[in-house]
């Protein structure tokens, strides 16, 4: 995620970081080149005058605007749903921590210093590990930031697990079972914790859904083909009416089309490491801090800060 | 579902797998043929000059853009809702598995090796069978992948059942009842499992709704008629202003219109076996792996992989 | 609901059943007639040349596209919400049936042959009656298909009831109360059945909302007036540029405008008996079959099939 | 709310009741007058030819269509959300009534004749009073239709209450508490009634939100300014191309713009007494009838009917 | 939030407070200046005629309308979601207050005069403090309006807390735990209060999500760049067709574009102190009054009123 104030005045046009310009530069350059050649030849291709006016572009503009609008909304919806799911994960982790502390009965307060024999502390550590495990699953990372919250035994077991977050949720469920067996919690209240575990499972599985189900490939293909044909033909349609301004106008139109498209590519897969993707590392850290503070774990880690305006 | 990286450069225009082009080729060919004939006769039909300009197409463009945008959004919403429902099924199956293991009390851990007398194992097997049963119902398949998770008796009973998934849910409810009778679960916690069963029922019935209720037929008719008339008349409107480029422009416009329409046809019935339909086989397999791993069933089946970029 | 495969080729233009064409024929005919007269008089009205070009239609097109798009989306949203509500009713009826069978304790299995003294059977029959009662309420029908599921006494009581579905839900609640009094169900589980009853109430009341609250009348008026003026004036705007093709183009534009409007009229009140309305009879029958099969009632009724491509 | 069948034919253009025409007449008249003057002077203002063509209107049309579309959707969403909230209130009141009758244990049936000492009857009366109190709060009315459902003591207490509906919900909660103290209800079931009370609170507070938070004022200002400038300048842009038809076309465009705007004004504050506002009186009456019928209160009030096609 | 009646007539054009005009004045002035210069030089730049017509603006209008529409909807959705979340907070605070009073058992009524030893009073005070703490967190304020509701000890503890609202929720959870330990509440009912605490956590965390996750920066950049280029080039496209009216038309177009953009900037971060931001102070005060009145705390604070039409 880019964290940056909105620039004003001419600086708006000069900044590159956070812009999609670098990404679309190759296609844009080719397009401007074509436009320049067309302008210099006055629209002739091998001595044959290409008789295009702007009318076809108005007609093709109709399906294009449907495509681009649809693509844009869908990509942003995926991004925003993903953000909501990680917000949900934060909420439910906090709830789980609060419920462990207030609904499971122990003679002493739930403090990190009680160690892993305290079921409450164990569940809270696992909730932290869960968010890191999910992040690593979504980003296809090995997961070296996770083991510190688990026991030796679990670290070994989790290696062979097909779905590490799911493994952790099941372990938390066994902790809950143990609390009930030890009569530390009333079944009515255990039902509430079980509901929290279900909600965490739901948020994680919904993230997997977004990761595994892209916008149907045929859409992408149809959209790209149409947008490219549109932009590459545009100079022929404009050269007769606006003359030497053609490359300039083509550049603007292509910049918006390719830019919108490239931006969609970035945010429709919101769990990656592109500039505009979600800052999962920072969210995991936030969960970690919240949960550790509640059990007075020291020292607390520090929140992640943007590096070069970027938060990962 | 097509699983494929976005092509770049000229390869974009050459690929056919995942494209809707083959599907719309007949209509497109006829349309281009008409456009060529109209261009060669300079817009005369039996010596009568058809006096169309592009103005009518701008006017008809208005309702068409409403139709196409509506159709496109509605079809995608159906696709995405269907995907969410199968995600919900995955979530609830995992929850059911977790709840069986942690809320139903047995002296031993829930392992596949306990066999079908262990209620927990039985319910988990049935949850797997449920997803296959639902897939087969939605795809009108006979269901040969399902019996391995059921007892002999159930295999016989399910044959005559009108709604196989519903039959399985009712069986799971009886398992839950038995757990309560055997005092293996507190009613408060049984209520949570009952809620999970209700959620599975809801996801399944919502899939049936999507399957059984298409977009109203009159919409489809109105949309198709308008789009076809538009594309077939277009050459008459263009020939006077862009001359020999007419067939080319008509081809582009028709490609986007027919393509958007064909794509909508595929994804508005998302449970079929078209290229862009949902990969129900792969999702069922994923549920199977998740649930079997939790009870340490061996050997675990392998995840399904795309064949020729396609996942069914 | 029209149940029909999408036609291809020229048959697309010839089919009438499922088309809105018959419905809009009068207005369409008048409009074409006007267009023909205008064409023959070259746009003069009583010797006064009406100086319209297509420009005003482009300007008026803007609010019209907002109106038509809004109307279309709203009408379809009502249709689809209504369909979801009946899907919800199906879901909740199945849940109620499952909960009655698995959560209410009797020494014997819940079979139809136990008769109406078995609370479980009674509640399931009432759930069937509920769906028929709701259908009849929404369609303003007398309700002759309902009494077979009720006792003599209830048939009499329900006659004078202002809200028959509500009456039945209250009766089911008393059955639940009786189960609790007879200690056949734990309060925690009764709470889940009570939740199901609340959900059924909610689905029914939401259907009443859709029936009783049309799209604000002023919208309809504003939309109709604008669309009619647009179509009736259109010939004056077109005749100078496209000559004898005017009536033809006007026919296409008017067909889409009036067609979209007529379709909206049908589906915005989705509980009626128009061609594109919801097949409530078939859904009630489906609920009936599902619930009766669960208690092994014989003989089972058969699912409803479309008559002349129509399912009511 | 206007309750009226859709008119057909010429009657469509003649009806005034339910139309927004009277409301926008002043602005419309001025606009047509300006258009007439501009037409007569051929676009000169104090002998200076205003050189506008239709091009600027096409350009300004773009932000206007975004504004109008946004305004229209937002206003309708507020209207429909408000309607859903009152539907929710109806649902929850019915649920509360059903739950009181079936979950609170008394030796006798819950009848109105038991009087206010029966907690069930008391809660049902208060639920009726609640809907009237909420209506009066939303419409800034004194609330003379409410006291009949309360005790003398409560009538006095409620006078000084800052939030009358909230006061009533708290009273119902105390009734629930009393039921528990008298062991008339199991805590698990009391939790369900408590959930119903929470849902009623939520529906009421959401209505307050809609009432207290209008669409941001700057939007309204920006939209109105742009629409007025557009319509008042339009004659200058049209007069050169369509001559004496200018006032006529301006009238149509202004009618749709001002009409859409006036309609938005009415429905964006859906709790008022404008023609298209929600019929809160009728909904309150419906709740009253439903709840009183359940406890066999006699005589039942009659449903409200539209007066001059209007339901308040 | 601006609280003001809609102006009518010419006053519409004269009012500044609540208008975004002051904010966009610099850019607007520069734009009009450019337009005037272009008009005076008849479109020549350093003696070179810039050959732009309005055609490029129609083409660029397509992506611009997608951008502006998207930006506008997204910004408003954020605003409205934020408003709903604070409505949710109000609802849940009222519910918490009601539940404390009716579900936690004490021999005496819950009155403010019982003091902080009464768990019910304590929890209600903390709920008030919670809303102020959340407001201060969202507005980056020090929080001087909060301590009056907390004990001396808590005031000290909360200083070092990383997330003050979260700290307060955890304290309320401990109060709930104490109630259970003292047998003042049944676990089934405690589960309902725990659910309310979870909902308050959820509303607060969702507000943090909106605050911390702006619309992706690249969008903002792409949109601003395109809009500025469009407006600054516009005079060249218009001058040949509308002559001396160019600066006037450019002013209108730029006013709507920049205005829509500035408005989006204000409401997409709805928790700030801009004119159109949410009145968090007033909502906190409303929560305070509601909760204090319920426990008969005197004197009650007065509701906040707009100052100069503004409510903060």
Coordinates of C-alpha atoms in Angstrom, one line a residue, chain E residues 58-186:
Chain E
X58 CA -15.5 13.0 -26.1
X59 CA -13.0 10.1 -26.3
X60 CA -11.2 11.0 -23.0
X61 CA -14.6 11.6 -21.5
X62 CA -15.2 7.9 -21.5
X63 CA -12.4 6.9 -19.0
X64 CA -13.0 10.1 -17.1
X65 CA -16.6 9.3 -16.5
X66 CA -15.6 5.8 -15.3
X67 CA -13.0 7.4 -13.0
X68 CA -15.2 10.1 -11.6
X69 CA -18.2 7.8 -11.2
X70 CA -16.1 5.2 -9.4
X71 CA -14.3 7.8 -7.2
X72 CA -17.6 9.4 -6.3
X73 CA -19.4 6.1 -5.4
X74 CA -16.4 4.8 -3.5
X75 CA -15.9 8.0 -1.5
X76 CA -19.6 8.1 -0.6
X77 CA -19.7 4.4 0.3
X78 CA -16.9 5.0 2.7
X79 CA -18.7 8.0 4.2
X80 CA -22.0 6.1 4.5
X81 CA -20.3 2.9 5.9
X82 CA -18.6 5.1 8.5
X83 CA -22.0 6.6 9.4
X84 CA -23.5 3.2 9.7
X85 CA -20.7 2.1 12.0
X86 CA -21.3 4.9 14.4
X87 CA -25.0 4.2 14.2
X88 CA -24.1 0.6 15.1
X89 CA -22.0 1.9 18.0
X90 CA -25.0 3.9 19.2
X91 CA -27.2 0.8 18.9
X92 CA -24.8 -1.5 20.7
X93 CA -24.2 1.0 23.4
X94 CA -27.9 1.2 24.1
X95 CA -28.2 -2.6 24.0
X96 CA -25.3 -2.9 26.4
X97 CA -26.9 -0.5 28.8
X98 CA -30.3 -2.3 28.5
X99 CA -28.6 -5.7 29.0
X100 CA -26.6 -4.5 32.0
X101 CA -29.8 -3.2 33.6
X102 CA -32.1 -6.2 32.9
X103 CA -29.8 -9.2 32.8
X104 CA -27.4 -8.5 35.7
X105 CA -29.2 -9.1 39.0
X106 CA -28.9 -6.7 41.9
X107 CA -31.4 -6.2 44.7
X108 CA -31.6 -2.5 43.7
X109 CA -32.4 -0.7 40.5
X110 CA -29.4 0.4 38.4
X111 CA -29.0 4.1 39.3
X112 CA -26.1 6.4 38.8
X113 CA -26.2 7.2 42.5
X114 CA -25.1 3.6 43.3
X115 CA -21.7 4.6 42.3
X116 CA -18.9 2.7 40.6
X117 CA -19.2 -0.3 42.9
X118 CA -22.3 -1.2 41.0
X119 CA -21.0 -3.3 38.0
X120 CA -23.9 -2.1 35.9
X121 CA -23.1 1.6 36.4
X122 CA -19.5 1.0 35.8
X123 CA -20.0 -0.8 32.5
X124 CA -22.4 2.0 31.3
X125 CA -19.8 4.7 32.2
X126 CA -17.2 2.7 30.3
X127 CA -19.4 2.4 27.3
X128 CA -19.6 6.2 27.2
X129 CA -15.8 6.5 27.6
X130 CA -15.5 4.0 24.8
X131 CA -17.2 6.2 22.2
X132 CA -15.1 9.2 23.2
X133 CA -11.9 7.1 23.1
X134 CA -12.8 5.8 19.6
X135 CA -13.6 9.4 18.4
X136 CA -10.2 10.6 19.7
X137 CA -8.4 7.7 18.1
X138 CA -10.0 8.4 14.8
X139 CA -9.3 12.1 15.0
X140 CA -5.8 11.8 16.5
X141 CA -6.9 13.8 19.5
X142 CA -5.4 13.6 23.0
X143 CA -8.7 12.6 24.7
X144 CA -9.4 15.1 27.4
X145 CA -13.1 14.5 27.3
X146 CA -12.8 10.9 28.4
X147 CA -11.3 10.6 31.9
X148 CA -14.4 11.8 33.7
X149 CA -16.0 8.4 33.2
X150 CA -13.1 6.3 34.5
X151 CA -11.6 5.6 37.9
X152 CA -8.3 7.2 38.9
X153 CA -6.5 3.9 38.4
X154 CA -7.9 3.4 34.9
X155 CA -7.0 6.9 33.9
X156 CA -3.4 6.1 34.7
X157 CA -3.5 2.7 33.0
X158 CA -5.1 3.9 29.8
X159 CA -2.3 6.5 29.3
X160 CA 0.1 3.8 28.2
X161 CA -2.4 1.8 26.3
X162 CA -1.7 1.4 22.5
X163 CA -5.3 1.1 21.7
X164 CA -7.5 2.9 24.2
X165 CA -10.9 1.6 23.0
X166 CA -9.6 -1.9 23.0
X167 CA -8.4 -1.4 26.6
X168 CA -11.9 -0.3 27.7
X169 CA -13.6 -3.3 26.0
X170 CA -11.3 -5.6 27.9
X171 CA -12.1 -3.9 31.1
X172 CA -15.8 -4.3 30.4
X173 CA -15.2 -8.0 29.8
X174 CA -13.6 -8.3 33.2
X175 CA -16.7 -6.6 34.7
X176 CA -18.8 -9.3 33.0
X177 CA -16.5 -12.0 34.4
X178 CA -16.9 -10.5 37.9
X179 CA -20.7 -10.6 37.4
X180 CA -20.5 -14.2 36.6
X181 CA -18.2 -15.0 39.5
X182 CA -20.7 -13.2 41.8
X183 CA -23.5 -15.3 40.3
X184 CA -25.3 -12.2 39.2
X185 CA -25.9 -13.4 35.6
X186 CA -26.6 -16.7 34.0

